[in-house]
GROMACS .gro file of C-alpha atoms in nm:
model
  255
    1MET     CA    1   0.521  -2.481  -0.983
    2ASN     CA    2   0.525  -2.705  -0.660
    3ALA     CA    3   0.804  -2.489  -0.523
    4TYR     CA    4   0.602  -2.176  -0.586
    5LEU     CA    5   0.276  -2.314  -0.430
    6VAL     CA    6   0.464  -2.428  -0.114
    7ALA     CA    7   0.631  -2.099  -0.086
    8CYS     CA    8   0.294  -1.912  -0.136
    9ARG     CA    9   0.130  -2.139   0.148
   10TYR     CA   10   0.394  -2.041   0.392
   11ALA     CA   11   0.402  -1.683   0.299
   12LEU     CA   12   0.023  -1.646   0.344
   13LEU     CA   13   0.025  -1.847   0.667
   14ALA     CA   14   0.298  -1.627   0.802
   15MET     CA   15   0.105  -1.321   0.707
   16ALA     CA   16  -0.220  -1.449   0.858
   17LYS     CA   17  -0.034  -1.488   1.194
   18ASN     CA   18   0.048  -1.123   1.229
   19ARG     CA   19  -0.184  -1.042   1.513
   20LEU     CA   20  -0.107  -0.669   1.515
   21ALA     CA   21  -0.195  -0.629   1.144
   22ALA     CA   22  -0.509  -0.819   1.218
   23VAL     CA   23  -0.618  -0.589   1.488
   24LEU     CA   24  -0.523  -0.283   1.283
   25LEU     CA   25  -0.735  -0.415   1.007
   26VAL     CA   26  -1.038  -0.492   1.218
   27ALA     CA   27  -1.032  -0.199   1.448
   28PHE     CA   28  -0.825   0.084   1.304
   29ILE     CA   29  -0.956   0.124   0.954
   30PRO     CA   30  -1.318   0.155   1.076
   31MET     CA   31  -1.233   0.380   1.344
   32TRP     CA   32  -1.040   0.614   1.123
   33ILE     CA   33  -1.298   0.626   0.869
   34THR     CA   34  -1.587   0.682   1.127
   35VAL     CA   35  -1.394   0.964   1.303
   36ALA     CA   36  -1.318   1.129   0.964
   37LYS     CA   37  -1.678   1.112   0.844
   38THR     CA   38  -1.839   1.213   1.181
   39LEU     CA   39  -1.607   1.453   1.331
   40THR     CA   40  -1.508   1.665   1.026
   41THR     CA   41  -1.707   1.944   0.900
   42PRO     CA   42  -1.984   1.868   0.623
   43LYS     CA   43  -1.941   2.212   0.466
   44THR     CA   44  -1.900   2.196   0.110
   45PHE     CA   45  -1.548   2.291  -0.018
   46PRO     CA   46  -1.464   2.386  -0.388
   47PHE     CA   47  -1.155   2.234  -0.507
   48ARG     CA   48  -0.979   2.181  -0.833
   49LEU     CA   49  -0.909   1.816  -0.938
   50ARG     CA   50  -0.554   1.858  -1.058
   51ALA     CA   51  -0.558   1.551  -1.300
   52THR     CA   52  -0.834   1.694  -1.512
   53GLY     CA   53  -0.830   2.042  -1.421
   54THR     CA   54  -1.198   2.053  -1.334
   55TRP     CA   55  -1.329   2.227  -1.040
   56LEU     CA   56  -1.558   2.036  -0.783
   57ARG     CA   57  -1.752   2.080  -0.482
   58ALA     CA   58  -1.769   1.821  -0.198
   59GLY     CA   59  -1.832   1.792   0.180
   60GLY     CA   60  -1.523   1.830   0.383
   61ASP     CA   61  -1.630   1.514   0.572
   62GLU     CA   62  -1.628   1.327   0.264
   63ILE     CA   63  -1.293   1.449   0.125
   64THR     CA   64  -1.134   1.387   0.474
   65MET     CA   65  -1.280   1.020   0.477
   66ILE     CA   66  -1.104   0.947   0.146
   67SER     CA   67  -0.772   1.089   0.249
   68GLY     CA   68  -0.789   0.921   0.578
   69SER     CA   69  -0.888   0.582   0.432
   70LEU     CA   70  -0.589   0.607   0.196
   71ASN     CA   71  -0.365   0.700   0.492
   72ALA     CA   72  -0.505   0.403   0.690
   73VAL     CA   73  -0.454   0.130   0.419
   74SER     CA   74  -0.128   0.267   0.319
   75LEU     CA   75   0.004   0.230   0.689
   76LEU     CA   76  -0.162  -0.111   0.727
   77VAL     CA   77  -0.033  -0.270   0.412
   78GLY     CA   78   0.309  -0.118   0.418
   79PHE     CA   79   0.371  -0.222   0.773
   80LEU     CA   80   0.231  -0.577   0.698
   81MET     CA   81   0.470  -0.647   0.415
   82PHE     CA   82   0.747  -0.487   0.584
   83SER     CA   83   0.705  -0.714   0.887
   84ALA     CA   84   0.658  -1.015   0.668
   85ALA     CA   85   0.966  -0.949   0.447
   86ARG     CA   86   1.178  -0.881   0.739
   87ARG     CA   87   1.090  -1.197   0.931
   88THR     CA   88   1.159  -1.426   0.637
   89ARG     CA   89   1.486  -1.243   0.528
   90ALA     CA   90   1.724  -1.479   0.707
   91PHE     CA   91   1.515  -1.780   0.625
   92ASP     CA   92   1.513  -1.686   0.243
   93ARG     CA   93   1.881  -1.672   0.240
   94ARG     CA   94   1.888  -2.033   0.390
   95LEU     CA   95   1.653  -2.152   0.152
   96THR     CA   96   1.846  -2.004  -0.148
   97ALA     CA   97   2.165  -2.162  -0.001
   98SER     CA   98   2.000  -2.509  -0.003
   99GLY     CA   99   1.893  -2.476  -0.353
  100TYR     CA  100   1.543  -2.355  -0.343
  101PRO     CA  101   1.449  -2.165  -0.647
  102ARG     CA  102   1.455  -1.790  -0.614
  103THR     CA  103   1.192  -1.738  -0.873
  104ALA     CA  104   0.940  -1.922  -0.649
  105LEU     CA  105   1.026  -1.716  -0.343
  106ILE     CA  106   0.980  -1.403  -0.543
  107GLY     CA  107   0.643  -1.521  -0.683
  108ALA     CA  108   0.514  -1.599  -0.351
  109LYS     CA  109   0.614  -1.263  -0.216
  110LEU     CA  110   0.429  -1.086  -0.517
  111THR     CA  111   0.133  -1.322  -0.454
  112THR     CA  112   0.128  -1.213  -0.087
  113LEU     CA  113   0.140  -0.845  -0.170
  114LEU     CA  114  -0.148  -0.876  -0.408
  115VAL     CA  115  -0.362  -1.098  -0.166
  116ALA     CA  116  -0.298  -0.852   0.109
  117SER     CA  117  -0.363  -0.543  -0.107
  118VAL     CA  118  -0.697  -0.691  -0.225
  119LEU     CA  119  -0.822  -0.782   0.106
  120VAL     CA  120  -0.739  -0.446   0.285
  121SER     CA  121  -0.868  -0.233  -0.007
  122ALA     CA  122  -1.207  -0.425  -0.037
  123TYR     CA  123  -1.245  -0.407   0.342
  124ALA     CA  124  -1.172  -0.029   0.359
  125THR     CA  125  -1.398   0.042   0.050
  126ALA     CA  126  -1.673  -0.143   0.215
  127TRP     CA  127  -1.651   0.076   0.513
  128MET     CA  128  -1.653   0.385   0.318
  129LEU     CA  129  -1.965   0.270   0.130
  130LEU     CA  130  -2.153   0.244   0.450
  131PHE     CA  131  -2.129   0.603   0.516
  132TRP     CA  132  -2.131   0.734   0.175
  133SER     CA  133  -2.233   0.664  -0.183
  134PRO     CA  134  -1.961   0.761  -0.431
  135LEU     CA  135  -2.054   0.798  -0.789
  136GLN     CA  136  -1.810   0.529  -0.914
  137PRO     CA  137  -1.778   0.280  -0.626
  138PHE     CA  138  -1.576   0.050  -0.840
  139LEU     CA  139  -1.329   0.298  -0.947
  140LEU     CA  140  -1.285   0.411  -0.579
  141GLY     CA  141  -1.213   0.036  -0.499
  142ILE     CA  142  -0.934   0.043  -0.766
  143ALA     CA  143  -0.785   0.367  -0.637
  144VAL     CA  144  -0.761   0.212  -0.284
  145LEU     CA  145  -0.605  -0.105  -0.416
  146ALA     CA  146  -0.340   0.100  -0.618
  147ILE     CA  147  -0.199   0.272  -0.292
  148CYS     CA  148  -0.219  -0.072  -0.105
  149LEU     CA  149   0.000  -0.196  -0.383
  150VAL     CA  150   0.239   0.078  -0.381
  151TYR     CA  151   0.293   0.100  -0.002
  152GLY     CA  152   0.318  -0.281   0.008
  153ALA     CA  153   0.588  -0.289  -0.232
  154MET     CA  154   0.754   0.013  -0.036
  155GLY     CA  155   0.742  -0.202   0.291
  156MET     CA  156   0.903  -0.485   0.102
  157CYS     CA  157   1.164  -0.256  -0.010
  158LEU     CA  158   1.230  -0.100   0.326
  159ALA     CA  159   1.264  -0.450   0.496
  160LEU     CA  160   1.578  -0.493   0.296
  161PHE     CA  161   1.745  -0.187   0.422
  162LEU     CA  162   1.609  -0.130   0.779
  163ARG     CA  163   1.685  -0.377   1.057
  164GLY     CA  164   1.404  -0.314   1.315
  165GLU     CA  165   1.031  -0.306   1.307
  166VAL     CA  166   1.027   0.020   1.485
  167GLU     CA  167   1.242   0.193   1.224
  168GLY     CA  168   1.019   0.044   0.939
  169LEU     CA  169   0.697   0.142   1.105
  170VAL     CA  170   0.816   0.514   1.182
  171THR     CA  171   0.942   0.548   0.826
  172ILE     CA  172   0.613   0.416   0.673
  173ILE     CA  173   0.400   0.638   0.911
  174MET     CA  174   0.611   0.950   0.832
  175THR     CA  175   0.614   0.878   0.456
  176SER     CA  176   0.231   0.835   0.446
  177ILE     CA  177   0.167   1.157   0.637
  178ILE     CA  178   0.420   1.374   0.419
  179ASP     CA  179   0.254   1.204   0.112
  180LEU     CA  180  -0.120   1.248   0.186
  181ALA     CA  181  -0.146   1.534   0.424
  182PRO     CA  182  -0.042   1.817   0.157
  183GLN     CA  183  -0.281   1.663  -0.093
  184ASN     CA  184  -0.591   1.702   0.116
  185PRO     CA  185  -0.771   1.998  -0.049
  186VAL     CA  186  -0.953   2.068   0.290
  187ALA     CA  187  -0.645   2.084   0.503
  188SER     CA  188  -0.379   2.201   0.267
  189THR     CA  189  -0.332   2.495   0.031
  190ALA     CA  190  -0.072   2.321  -0.161
  191ALA     CA  191  -0.306   2.051  -0.288
  192ASP     CA  192  -0.306   2.205  -0.630
  193ARG     CA  193   0.070   2.247  -0.674
  194THR     CA  194   0.273   2.064  -0.929
  195LEU     CA  195   0.489   1.914  -0.671
  196VAL     CA  196   0.217   1.675  -0.539
  197GLU     CA  197   0.235   1.488  -0.860
  198LEU     CA  198   0.576   1.341  -0.752
  199LEU     CA  199   0.412   1.199  -0.443
  200PRO     CA  200   0.336   0.824  -0.412
  201GLY     CA  201  -0.032   0.866  -0.316
  202TYR     CA  202  -0.102   1.121  -0.591
  203GLY     CA  203  -0.269   0.879  -0.838
  204SER     CA  204  -0.482   0.708  -0.567
  205LEU     CA  205  -0.609   1.028  -0.415
  206GLN     CA  206  -0.683   1.194  -0.747
  207THR     CA  207  -0.865   0.881  -0.860
  208SER     CA  208  -1.063   0.857  -0.557
  209LEU     CA  209  -1.175   1.202  -0.578
  210ALA     CA  210  -1.291   1.175  -0.941
  211ALA     CA  211  -1.463   0.843  -0.850
  212GLY     CA  212  -1.640   1.010  -0.555
  213PHE     CA  213  -1.769   1.320  -0.708
  214THR     CA  214  -1.770   1.276  -1.106
  215ARG     CA  215  -1.898   1.031  -1.330
  216ASN     CA  216  -1.600   1.058  -1.566
  217THR     CA  217  -1.373   0.755  -1.562
  218THR     CA  218  -1.036   0.908  -1.482
  219LEU     CA  219  -0.756   0.666  -1.497
  220SER     CA  220  -0.464   0.865  -1.607
  221PRO     CA  221  -0.355   0.949  -1.241
  222LEU     CA  222  -0.301   0.563  -1.183
  223VAL     CA  223  -0.005   0.600  -1.419
  224HIS     CA  224   0.178   0.764  -1.133
  225SER     CA  225   0.081   0.483  -0.905
  226ALA     CA  226   0.216   0.236  -1.167
  227VAL     CA  227   0.543   0.424  -1.185
  228TRP     CA  228   0.581   0.414  -0.808
  229LEU     CA  229   0.490   0.043  -0.781
  230THR     CA  230   0.753  -0.063  -1.061
  231ALA     CA  231   1.025   0.159  -0.897
  232MET     CA  232   0.954  -0.001  -0.545
  233MET     CA  233   0.926  -0.345  -0.692
  234THR     CA  234   1.230  -0.343  -0.910
  235THR     CA  235   1.428  -0.207  -0.615
  236ALA     CA  236   1.291  -0.476  -0.368
  237LEU     CA  237   1.341  -0.762  -0.617
  238ALA     CA  238   1.691  -0.629  -0.720
  239ALA     CA  239   1.798  -0.616  -0.363
  240PHE     CA  240   1.666  -0.951  -0.293
  241ALA     CA  241   1.836  -1.102  -0.577
  242PHE     CA  242   2.169  -0.918  -0.469
  243ARG     CA  243   2.150  -1.039  -0.124
  244THR     CA  244   2.079  -1.414  -0.206
  245ARG     CA  245   2.337  -1.408  -0.502
  246GLY     CA  246   2.616  -1.673  -0.486
  247HIS     CA  247   2.422  -1.907  -0.268
  248ARG     CA  248   2.463  -2.254  -0.408
  249PRO     CA  249   2.352  -2.583  -0.285
  250PRO     CA  250   2.612  -2.738  -0.074
  251ARG     CA  251   2.849  -2.996  -0.259
  252ARG     CA  252   2.804  -3.351  -0.132
  253LEU     CA  253   3.116  -3.488   0.014
  254SER     CA  254   3.233  -3.814  -0.170
  255SER     CA  255   3.261  -4.107   0.075
   0.00000   0.00000   0.00000
């Protein structure tokens, strides 16, 4: 337990020292939400909520704000966890080589992911509530939290396979764009196709739209988010265990 607490403390301190992530959190998310809300047409659009099959009507500015918010938090948490995992990669190997329990390091990484996701999702949801009054604000926050967890786990996974921060950042940016752009019912005619159900942000966007414009508690889309989160975390933890395998405490030389 003590090893876990020590690992958590250092992991959270390292995350807090990421100045770029702090700037993006404070400035990028409010700016993105403000631009999406104020510069997008408020014209009402009819769209089909694929998760329930019901037809809804909503302002284009509100739909774009939801999509833009999910895009912003996915980029931020994905990059934050990628950067944190990449910077501690070599140190983790040295720790396990000296006998530090891997379970404590894994627990610390999971805790860091949860803390970062909760903070970012709460911050982004609070900014959306300044511009808009969704019918189910709590469910909206859960949906934002879900995509934070998915992309945070994705960032941890990518850190084990990509060497540089530029590669990781570009990969996360492109993945988020390819993921959320086709799902926006205002900007895409493919938002209602079956293929979108395979995308990592599907559960969060569908749940966010349901939370914003219906009074029905729609949780079934979050099963997709849970599947993506499980797949990303399983891959990341398996790769971590594989890369730190065979490391044992050095034997003491007899005098």
